């Protein structure tokens, strides 16, 4: 991929046209010279669509059992050191009840690909949450399933689904996952979810081993084609019990640059300042908000299991209880110049 020259006009054009050429994207990803202009432009666009509103999603990590073996992930099947847990239905409902009191109106059920949670069990959980909290949105983040399963969850009341594509490059996908997993199936899942009527979230890791600028440009093109409602990205962070233990973490500044580019490409998208961003730098999530992110996903899981959902090392918010997290968060968001709202925060 050739690199093309940039100027201040390039950022203005990205804001206006919502896209650039491959060569321009590549150049932009490889320099910090336009970061200030990108953040300013992204924040303007974000404020024009969403004002200063920040939506919160209560994240319930309900199982860390996983049948997959992604090379980067701390809860991969092959990690015999992981201490495994599952929340039961009552515990999950309890998380939602305390979340409701704290002002959460979206609950995200996230877990590894755990065969214990059959479609019937997932549907039962979703419909019970919707019955107890009819004004809330339920988001699922439980991996690759058949179209029929996705349809069943949707019919049970699930509103949204998060499934990061991780990387849009077939070659890089193969470097990060065992041969049993395929990018084509993941992409099939994303299109099925969209067709069924979910609000869909995709996204990639920034800086996993062997990722190049070209791969990130492929990610941007893939997202343009998919047109997701939500886009979650975060830096790759190493975990001692994975084949990538010795690999360096992804870059904070590249993640922030990508957040700003994504806001300019997708003005209406719901874009979280992720936990991984808050882990790589103590002010990472605040920096993410200022670069165009408008969602935060605090942990609602019971304190006793939080350390066990260890996708990567040093994960933040594994100590406090949900109430403390929420107070801490309101303060942080306000200090950054935004405001947490009590709202489902549906896609515009
Ligand atoms: N570092 C950063 N992000 C990770 N994820 C999984 N493992 C890691 C890691 N080591 C991300 C993946 C997944 C999401 C739930 O967490 O992108 O989709
Ligand atoms: Fe569980 Fe990748 S290790 S989905």
Coordinates of C-alpha atoms and ligand atoms in Angstrom, one line a residue:
X1 CA 0.0 0.0 0.0
X2 CA 1.5 3.3 -1.0
X3 CA 1.5 6.3 1.4
X4 CA -0.1 9.6 0.2
X5 CA 0.8 13.1 1.4
X6 CA -1.4 14.7 4.1
X7 CA -2.3 18.3 5.0
X8 CA -4.7 20.0 7.4
X9 CA -7.2 19.8 4.5
X10 CA -7.1 16.0 4.8
X11 CA -8.7 16.0 8.2
X12 CA -11.3 18.6 7.1
X13 CA -12.1 16.3 4.1
X14 CA -12.4 13.3 6.3
X15 CA -14.9 15.2 8.4
X16 CA -16.8 16.2 5.3
X17 CA -16.6 13.0 3.2
X18 CA -16.4 10.5 6.0
X19 CA -13.6 8.7 4.1
X20 CA -10.1 9.0 2.7
X21 CA -8.1 6.9 0.2
X22 CA -6.2 3.9 1.5
X23 CA -2.9 5.7 1.1
X24 CA -4.2 8.7 3.1
X25 CA -5.6 6.5 5.9
X26 CA -2.2 4.7 6.0
X27 CA -0.3 7.9 6.2
X28 CA -2.6 9.3 8.9
X29 CA -2.3 6.2 11.0
X30 CA 1.5 6.5 10.9
X31 CA 2.0 10.1 12.1
X32 CA 1.1 12.0 15.2
X33 CA 1.2 15.3 13.3
X34 CA -2.5 15.5 12.9
X35 CA -3.7 14.1 16.2
X36 CA -4.7 17.5 17.7
X37 CA -6.7 18.3 14.5
X38 CA -8.3 14.8 14.5
X39 CA -9.4 15.0 18.2
X40 CA -10.8 18.5 17.7
X41 CA -12.7 17.5 14.6
X42 CA -14.0 14.3 16.2
X43 CA -15.1 16.1 19.3
X44 CA -17.0 18.7 17.2
X45 CA -18.8 15.9 15.3
X46 CA -19.6 14.0 18.4
X47 CA -21.0 17.1 20.1
X48 CA -23.1 17.9 17.0
X49 CA -24.8 14.5 17.2
X50 CA -24.8 13.6 20.9
X51 CA -23.9 16.8 22.7
X52 CA -22.0 16.0 25.9
X53 CA -24.0 12.8 26.6
X54 CA -22.1 9.7 27.7
X55 CA -24.1 6.5 27.7
X56 CA -23.3 3.9 30.3
X57 CA -23.7 0.1 29.8
X58 CA -23.7 -2.2 32.8
X59 CA -21.4 -5.0 31.9
X60 CA -22.2 -8.4 33.4
X61 CA -19.4 -10.9 32.8
X62 CA -21.5 -14.0 33.5
X63 CA -19.1 -16.8 32.5
X64 CA -15.4 -17.1 31.9
X65 CA -15.7 -20.6 30.5
X66 CA -14.8 -20.6 26.8
X67 CA -14.5 -23.4 24.2
X68 CA -12.3 -21.3 22.0
X69 CA -8.6 -20.8 22.1
X70 CA -7.8 -17.3 20.8
X71 CA -4.0 -16.8 21.1
X72 CA -4.4 -13.4 22.8
X73 CA -7.1 -14.1 25.3
X74 CA -6.6 -14.9 29.0
X75 CA -9.8 -17.0 29.3
X76 CA -9.0 -19.2 26.4
X77 CA -9.8 -22.9 26.8
X78 CA -6.1 -23.8 26.9
X79 CA -5.4 -21.7 30.0
X80 CA -5.4 -24.2 32.7
X81 CA -4.5 -21.6 35.3
X82 CA -7.8 -19.7 34.8
X83 CA -10.2 -20.1 37.7
X84 CA -13.5 -20.7 36.1
X85 CA -16.9 -19.5 37.2
X86 CA -20.5 -19.1 36.0
X87 CA -23.2 -16.8 37.4
X88 CA -26.6 -18.4 37.8
X89 CA -29.8 -16.7 36.7
X90 CA -30.6 -15.3 40.1
X91 CA -27.1 -13.8 40.4
X92 CA -27.4 -12.2 36.9
X93 CA -30.9 -10.8 37.8
X94 CA -29.3 -9.4 41.0
X95 CA -26.6 -7.6 39.0
X96 CA -29.4 -6.0 36.9
X97 CA -31.3 -5.0 40.0
X98 CA -28.3 -3.2 41.5
X99 CA -27.5 -1.7 38.1
X100 CA -31.1 -0.4 37.8
X101 CA -30.7 1.4 41.1
X102 CA -27.4 3.0 39.9
X103 CA -29.1 4.3 36.7
X104 CA -28.1 1.7 34.2
X105 CA -30.7 1.2 31.4
X106 CA -28.6 -1.1 29.2
X107 CA -27.3 -4.5 30.5
X108 CA -24.6 -6.2 28.5
X109 CA -24.3 -10.0 29.1
X110 CA -20.8 -10.9 28.1
X111 CA -19.2 -14.3 28.4
X112 CA -16.8 -16.8 26.8
X113 CA -18.3 -19.3 24.4
X114 CA -19.7 -21.5 27.1
X115 CA -21.8 -24.5 25.9
X116 CA -23.4 -24.7 29.4
X117 CA -25.4 -21.7 28.4
X118 CA -27.7 -23.3 25.8
X119 CA -30.1 -21.3 23.7
X120 CA -32.9 -22.1 26.2
X121 CA -30.9 -20.8 29.1
X122 CA -29.9 -17.6 27.3
X123 CA -33.5 -17.0 26.2
X124 CA -34.7 -17.6 29.7
X125 CA -32.2 -15.0 31.1
X126 CA -33.0 -12.4 28.4
X127 CA -36.7 -12.7 28.8
X128 CA -36.6 -12.5 32.6
X129 CA -34.4 -9.4 32.4
X130 CA -36.8 -7.8 29.9
X131 CA -39.8 -8.8 32.1
X132 CA -38.3 -7.2 35.2
X133 CA -36.9 -4.1 33.5
X134 CA -39.1 -3.6 30.4
X135 CA -37.6 -0.1 29.7
X136 CA -34.0 -1.4 29.5
X137 CA -32.0 -2.6 26.5
X138 CA -30.3 -6.0 26.7
X139 CA -27.1 -6.5 24.8
X140 CA -25.6 -9.9 24.2
X141 CA -21.9 -10.5 23.7
X142 CA -21.5 -14.3 23.7
X143 CA -19.7 -15.0 20.5
X144 CA -20.4 -16.9 17.3
X145 CA -23.7 -18.8 17.1
X146 CA -26.0 -20.1 14.3
X147 CA -28.5 -17.7 12.7
X148 CA -31.3 -19.7 14.4
X149 CA -29.8 -19.1 17.8
X150 CA -29.4 -15.4 17.2
X151 CA -33.0 -15.3 16.0
X152 CA -34.2 -17.1 19.2
X153 CA -32.3 -14.6 21.5
X154 CA -33.8 -11.7 19.5
X155 CA -37.3 -13.2 19.8
X156 CA -36.7 -13.5 23.6
X157 CA -36.1 -9.8 23.7
X158 CA -32.4 -9.1 23.1
X159 CA -31.9 -5.7 21.4
X160 CA -28.2 -5.5 20.6
X161 CA -25.2 -7.8 20.0
X162 CA -21.5 -7.1 20.3
X163 CA -19.2 -9.3 18.3
X164 CA -15.8 -7.7 17.4
X165 CA -14.5 -8.9 14.1
X166 CA -11.0 -8.6 15.8
X167 CA -9.3 -8.2 12.4
X168 CA -10.6 -8.0 8.8
X169 CA -7.5 -9.6 7.4
X170 CA -7.7 -13.3 6.7
X171 CA -4.0 -13.7 7.2
X172 CA -3.8 -11.8 10.5
X173 CA -7.0 -13.6 11.7
X174 CA -5.1 -16.9 11.2
X175 CA -2.1 -15.6 13.2
X176 CA -4.4 -14.7 16.2
X177 CA -6.7 -17.7 16.2
X178 CA -6.4 -21.5 16.0
X179 CA -7.3 -23.1 12.6
X180 CA -10.7 -24.2 14.0
X181 CA -11.9 -20.5 13.9
X182 CA -12.6 -18.6 10.7
X183 CA -13.0 -15.0 9.9
X184 CA -15.6 -15.9 7.3
X185 CA -17.9 -17.4 10.0
X186 CA -17.4 -14.3 12.2
X187 CA -18.4 -12.1 9.3
X188 CA -21.4 -14.4 8.5
X189 CA -22.5 -13.9 12.1
X190 CA -22.3 -10.1 11.9
X191 CA -24.4 -10.0 8.7
X192 CA -27.0 -12.5 10.2
X193 CA -27.2 -10.3 13.3
X194 CA -27.9 -7.2 11.2
X195 CA -30.5 -8.9 9.1
X196 CA -32.3 -10.2 12.1
X197 CA -32.6 -6.6 13.3
X198 CA -30.1 -6.3 16.2
X199 CA -28.2 -3.1 16.7
X200 CA -24.7 -4.6 16.0
X201 CA -21.3 -3.8 17.4
X202 CA -18.0 -4.8 15.7
X203 CA -14.4 -3.7 16.1
X204 CA -10.8 -4.7 16.2
X205 CA -7.9 -4.9 18.6
X206 CA -5.2 -2.3 18.1
X207 CA -1.6 -3.6 18.0
X208 CA -1.9 -7.4 18.5
X209 CA 1.3 -9.3 17.3
X210 CA 2.0 -8.9 13.6
X211 CA -0.6 -6.3 12.9
X212 CA 0.5 -3.7 10.3
X213 CA -1.0 -0.3 9.1
X214 CA -2.4 -2.2 6.1
X215 CA -4.4 -4.4 8.4
X216 CA -5.9 -1.4 10.1
X217 CA -6.9 0.1 6.8
X218 CA -8.6 -3.2 6.0
X219 CA -10.5 -2.9 9.3
X220 CA -11.7 0.6 8.4
X221 CA -12.9 -0.6 4.9
X222 CA -14.6 -3.6 6.5
X223 CA -16.4 -1.4 9.0
X224 CA -17.5 1.0 6.1
X225 CA -19.1 -2.0 4.4
X226 CA -20.7 -3.5 7.4
X227 CA -22.1 -0.2 8.8
X228 CA -22.2 -1.2 12.5
X229 CA -24.2 0.8 15.1
X230 CA -21.5 0.3 17.7
X231 CA -17.7 0.1 17.3
X232 CA -15.5 -1.2 20.1
X233 CA -11.8 -1.0 19.8
X234 CA -9.0 -1.2 22.4
X235 CA -5.3 -1.8 22.6
X236 CA -4.1 -5.4 22.7
X237 CA -2.8 -6.2 26.2
X238 CA -0.7 -9.2 27.0
X239 CA -1.6 -12.0 29.3
X240 CA 1.0 -14.3 31.0
X241 CA -0.9 -17.5 30.3
X242 CA -1.2 -17.1 26.5
X243 CA 1.1 -17.9 23.6
X244 CA 1.5 -14.2 23.2
X245 CA 2.8 -13.6 26.8
X246 CA 6.0 -12.0 25.6
X247 CA 4.5 -9.7 23.0
X248 CA 4.4 -6.0 23.6
X249 CA 1.1 -4.2 24.3
X250 CA -0.7 -2.1 21.7
X251 CA -0.3 1.6 21.5
X252 CA -2.4 4.2 23.4
X253 CA -1.8 6.9 20.9
X254 CA -2.7 4.7 17.9
X255 CA -5.9 3.6 19.6
X256 CA -6.9 7.3 20.3
X257 CA -6.1 8.2 16.7
X258 CA -8.3 5.4 15.4
X259 CA -11.1 6.4 17.8
X260 CA -11.1 9.9 16.3
X261 CA -11.0 8.5 12.7
X262 CA -13.9 6.2 13.5
X263 CA -16.0 9.1 14.9
X264 CA -15.4 11.1 11.7
X265 CA -16.2 8.1 9.5
X266 CA -19.3 7.1 11.6
X267 CA -20.8 10.3 13.2
X268 CA -23.7 8.5 14.7
X269 CA -21.9 5.4 16.0
X270 CA -21.9 4.4 19.7
X271 CA -18.2 4.1 20.4
X272 CA -17.0 3.0 23.9
X273 CA -14.0 4.2 25.7
X274 CA -13.1 0.6 26.6
X275 CA -11.7 -1.0 29.7
X276 CA -8.6 -1.9 27.8
X277 CA -8.0 1.8 27.1
X278 CA -8.5 2.5 30.8
X279 CA -6.0 -0.2 31.6
X280 CA -3.2 0.9 29.4
X281 CA -3.3 4.4 30.9
X282 CA -5.0 5.7 34.1
X283 CA -6.7 8.5 32.1
X284 CA -7.2 6.4 29.0
X285 CA -11.0 6.4 29.0
X286 CA -11.1 10.1 29.5
X287 CA -8.7 10.6 26.6
X288 CA -11.0 8.2 24.6
X289 CA -14.0 10.4 25.3
X290 CA -12.1 13.5 24.2
X291 CA -11.1 11.7 21.0
X292 CA -14.7 10.9 20.0
X293 CA -15.9 8.0 22.2
X294 CA -19.4 8.4 23.8
X295 CA -20.0 5.2 25.7
X296 CA -18.6 3.7 28.9
X297 CA -19.1 0.1 30.0
X298 CA -18.6 -0.2 33.8
X299 CA -18.4 -3.6 35.4
X300 CA -21.6 -4.8 37.2
X301 CA -20.3 -8.3 37.9
X302 CA -20.2 -9.4 41.5
X303 CA -16.9 -8.3 43.1
X304 CA -16.0 -11.9 43.9
X305 CA -15.7 -12.9 40.2
X306 CA -14.3 -9.8 38.7
X307 CA -10.6 -10.7 38.9
X308 CA -11.4 -14.0 37.2
X309 CA -12.7 -12.4 34.0
X310 CA -9.1 -11.7 33.1
X311 CA -8.9 -11.3 29.3
X312 CA -5.6 -9.4 29.9
X313 CA -3.4 -8.5 32.9
X314 CA -4.0 -5.5 35.2
X315 CA -7.6 -5.0 34.2
X316 CA -9.1 -2.0 36.0
X317 CA -12.3 -1.9 38.2
X318 CA -11.8 -5.4 39.5
X319 CA -11.7 -4.1 43.1
X320 CA -14.5 -1.7 43.8
X321 CA -18.2 -2.6 44.0
X322 CA -20.6 -1.4 41.3
X323 CA -21.7 1.7 43.4
X324 CA -18.1 3.0 43.8
X325 CA -17.5 2.4 40.1
X326 CA -20.5 4.5 39.2
X327 CA -19.5 7.4 41.4
X328 CA -15.9 7.3 40.2
X329 CA -17.2 7.2 36.7
X330 CA -19.5 10.3 37.0
X331 CA -16.6 12.3 38.4
X332 CA -14.2 11.2 35.6
X333 CA -16.7 11.9 32.8
X334 CA -17.5 15.3 34.2
X335 CA -13.8 16.2 34.6
X336 CA -13.4 15.4 30.9
X337 CA -16.2 17.8 30.0
X338 CA -19.1 15.4 29.4
X339 CA -22.1 14.1 31.4
X340 CA -23.3 10.6 32.1
X341 CA -27.0 10.3 31.2
X342 CA -29.6 7.8 32.5
X343 CA -30.9 6.6 29.2
X344 CA -30.9 3.4 27.0
X345 CA -28.8 5.3 24.5
X346 CA -30.3 3.7 21.5
X347 CA -28.4 4.1 18.2
X348 CA -29.6 7.3 16.3
Ligands
LIG1 N1 -6.1 -7.6 25.0 C1 -7.0 -6.7 24.6 N2 -8.2 -7.0 24.2 C2 -8.6 -8.3 24.3 N3 -9.7 -9.0 24.1 C3 -9.6 -10.3 24.3 N4 -8.3 -10.5 24.8 C4 -7.7 -9.3 24.8 C5 -6.4 -8.9 25.1 N5 -5.4 -9.8 25.5 C6 -10.9 -8.3 23.5 C7 -11.4 -8.9 22.2 C8 -12.7 -9.4 22.6 C9 -13.1 -8.5 23.7 C10 -14.2 -9.0 24.6 O1 -12.0 -8.3 24.4 O2 -11.4 -7.9 21.2 O3 -13.6 -9.3 21.5
LIG2 FE1 -13.0 -17.3 24.2 FE2 -11.6 -16.3 22.1 S1 -10.8 -17.4 23.9 S2 -13.7 -16.4 22.3

